[in-house]
Amino acid sequence: MELGFTRLEADIYAFLLNASPATGYRISQAIGKPAANVYNALQSLEKKGAALVEETAARRCRAVPVEELAARMHRRFLDTKTSFETAFSGSDPAQGDNRIYPLRSGEQVFEKCRHMLDAAREVVLIDAFPGALGALKGEIEKAASRHVRVAVNAYMPVQIRGVLLFERPDGARVIARWPGEWINMVKDGEEYVQALLEGNLRGVIQAVWSGSPYLSWVYYSALMSELELGGLKRRIAEGAGIAGLREYVESCERFFPLEAPGYVRLMEQLFKVKTKEQEK
C-alpha cells in the first residue's frame, strides 16, 4: 500500500503472486470481495503495470513478478526524483527562518538528520542513544571522511570512524531512565534537531527542527560544553594529570569555530557585522 496500491489492489496482487493465472470471479471468491470491485481493481493494477490480463473471454490475470515490478518502480522513482531536483534546485527554505517546526515521524527525523550530515561544511555535534546512533552511523562516517569535525556523545560503547567520541560512563543508567530513543544534532551551528522517539524508531514522542542560527548556536554551545565536561569527568576518574586535562580542553577548542556558518549568519542577522572570516 505504501507503493501506491489500494488495500483491495494489494490483496489481489498478493493473491495472484501465489495463484496466477486466475479470473476476476475466482479472485473475488478467494478474497471475499464483490466481483465488480475486484474487476475495477484489476483494471487499475493492469494500468499500474502490476498485473497482466489475457486477451480472451476468460480474462485470466497474472501478477507481474516482484523483481520486475520493483525494478520498474525504482526507475520511475529515480526519474521523478531527478525531475523534481532539477525543477527546484537552488531553493533553500531554511534561510532567514527562525521558527521551530515539529517533526511527526521517525522517518522524517532521520531524513532530516541525514540531510544535515550531507550538507555539513564545518562541524556537527550529535547526542544519541544506541539505536538512533546506529541508524545514522554510515552517514556520520561519510561526513567525517569529508573532514567535517564531528563529535558524538554515546551512551554505550561504539566504533565510529573519524569522529571525536565521548562515551558516557553512566550511559546505561541514563538509558534506563528514559523511554524510547533520543537523537539530538546540531549542524554548523545553524540548524538542529531534537527528537525523542519510540523504541522502534518510528513513532515520535516529541521532535522539533529549527533553522534559527541563534537557537542553534545556543544549543550548539550547550551541547559542546556538556560533551567537554563529560570528557573531563572521565579523564579525572581515570587519573589524568593537569597536563593531560589541559591538552584535552585545548583539543576541544576546534569545535568552537567562529567560521561556522551558523555563527556567521548569526552575526549578520542580529548585529549586521562581518566576522573576521568573512572579511578575509
Coordinates of N, CA and C in Angstrom, one line a residue, residues 5-13 16 24 27 31 33-51 53 61:
F5 N -0.7 1.2 -3.9 CA -1.8 0.3 -4.1 C -2.9 0.6 -3.1
T6 N -4.1 0.4 -3.5 CA -5.2 0.5 -2.5 C -5.2 -0.8 -1.7
R7 N -5.9 -0.9 -0.7 CA -6.0 -2.2 0.1 C -6.5 -3.3 -0.8
L8 N -7.5 -3.1 -1.6 CA -8.0 -4.1 -2.4 C -7.0 -4.5 -3.5
E9 N -6.3 -3.6 -4.1 CA -5.3 -3.9 -5.1 C -4.2 -4.7 -4.5
A10 N -3.8 -4.3 -3.2 CA -2.7 -5.1 -2.6 C -3.1 -6.5 -2.3
D11 N -4.4 -6.7 -1.8 CA -4.9 -8.1 -1.6 C -4.9 -8.9 -2.9
I12 N -5.3 -8.3 -3.9 CA -5.4 -9.0 -5.2 C -4.0 -9.4 -5.7
Y13 N -3.1 -8.4 -5.7 CA -1.7 -8.7 -6.1 C -1.1 -9.8 -5.3
L16 N -2.6 -13.1 -6.4 CA -2.1 -13.5 -7.7 C -0.6 -14.0 -7.7
G24 N -11.2 -12.9 -12.6 CA -11.7 -12.0 -11.6 C -12.7 -12.6 -10.7
I27 N -10.9 -14.7 -8.1 CA -10.2 -13.8 -7.1 C -11.2 -13.3 -6.1
I31 N -10.9 -13.9 -2.0 CA -10.5 -12.9 -1.0 C -11.8 -12.3 -0.4
K33 N -14.4 -10.4 -1.7 CA -14.8 -9.1 -2.1 C -15.7 -9.1 -3.3
P34 N -16.6 -8.1 -3.4 CA -17.5 -8.1 -4.6 C -16.8 -8.2 -5.9
A35 N -17.4 -8.9 -6.8 CA -16.7 -9.1 -8.1 C -16.5 -7.8 -8.9
A36 N -17.5 -6.9 -8.8 CA -17.4 -5.6 -9.5 C -16.2 -4.8 -9.0
N37 N -16.1 -4.8 -7.7 CA -14.9 -4.1 -7.2 C -13.6 -4.7 -7.6
V38 N -13.6 -6.0 -7.6 CA -12.4 -6.8 -8.0 C -12.0 -6.4 -9.4
Y39 N -13.0 -6.5 -10.4 CA -12.7 -6.2 -11.8 C -12.2 -4.7 -11.9
N40 N -12.7 -3.8 -11.2 CA -12.2 -2.4 -11.3 C -10.8 -2.3 -10.8
A41 N -10.5 -3.0 -9.7 CA -9.1 -3.0 -9.1 C -8.1 -3.7 -10.1
L42 N -8.6 -4.8 -10.8 CA -7.7 -5.4 -11.7 C -7.4 -4.5 -12.9
Q43 N -8.3 -3.7 -13.3 CA -8.0 -2.7 -14.4 C -7.0 -1.7 -13.9
S44 N -7.1 -1.3 -12.7 CA -6.1 -0.4 -12.1 C -4.7 -1.0 -12.0
L45 N -4.7 -2.3 -11.6 CA -3.4 -3.0 -11.4 C -2.8 -3.1 -12.8
E46 N -3.6 -3.4 -13.8 CA -3.0 -3.5 -15.2 C -2.4 -2.2 -15.7
K47 N -3.1 -1.1 -15.4 CA -2.6 0.2 -15.8 C -1.3 0.6 -15.0
K48 N -1.2 0.1 -13.8 CA 0.0 0.4 -13.0 C 1.1 -0.6 -13.3
G49 N 0.9 -1.5 -14.2 CA 1.9 -2.5 -14.6 C 2.2 -3.5 -13.6
A50 N 1.2 -3.8 -12.7 CA 1.4 -4.8 -11.7 C 0.7 -6.1 -12.1
A51 N -0.1 -6.1 -13.1 CA -0.8 -7.4 -13.5 C -0.9 -7.4 -15.0
V53 N -3.3 -9.2 -18.1 CA -4.6 -9.8 -18.4 C -4.7 -10.3 -19.8
C61 N -5.9 -13.4 -15.2 CA -4.9 -12.4 -14.8 C -3.7 -13.1 -14.1

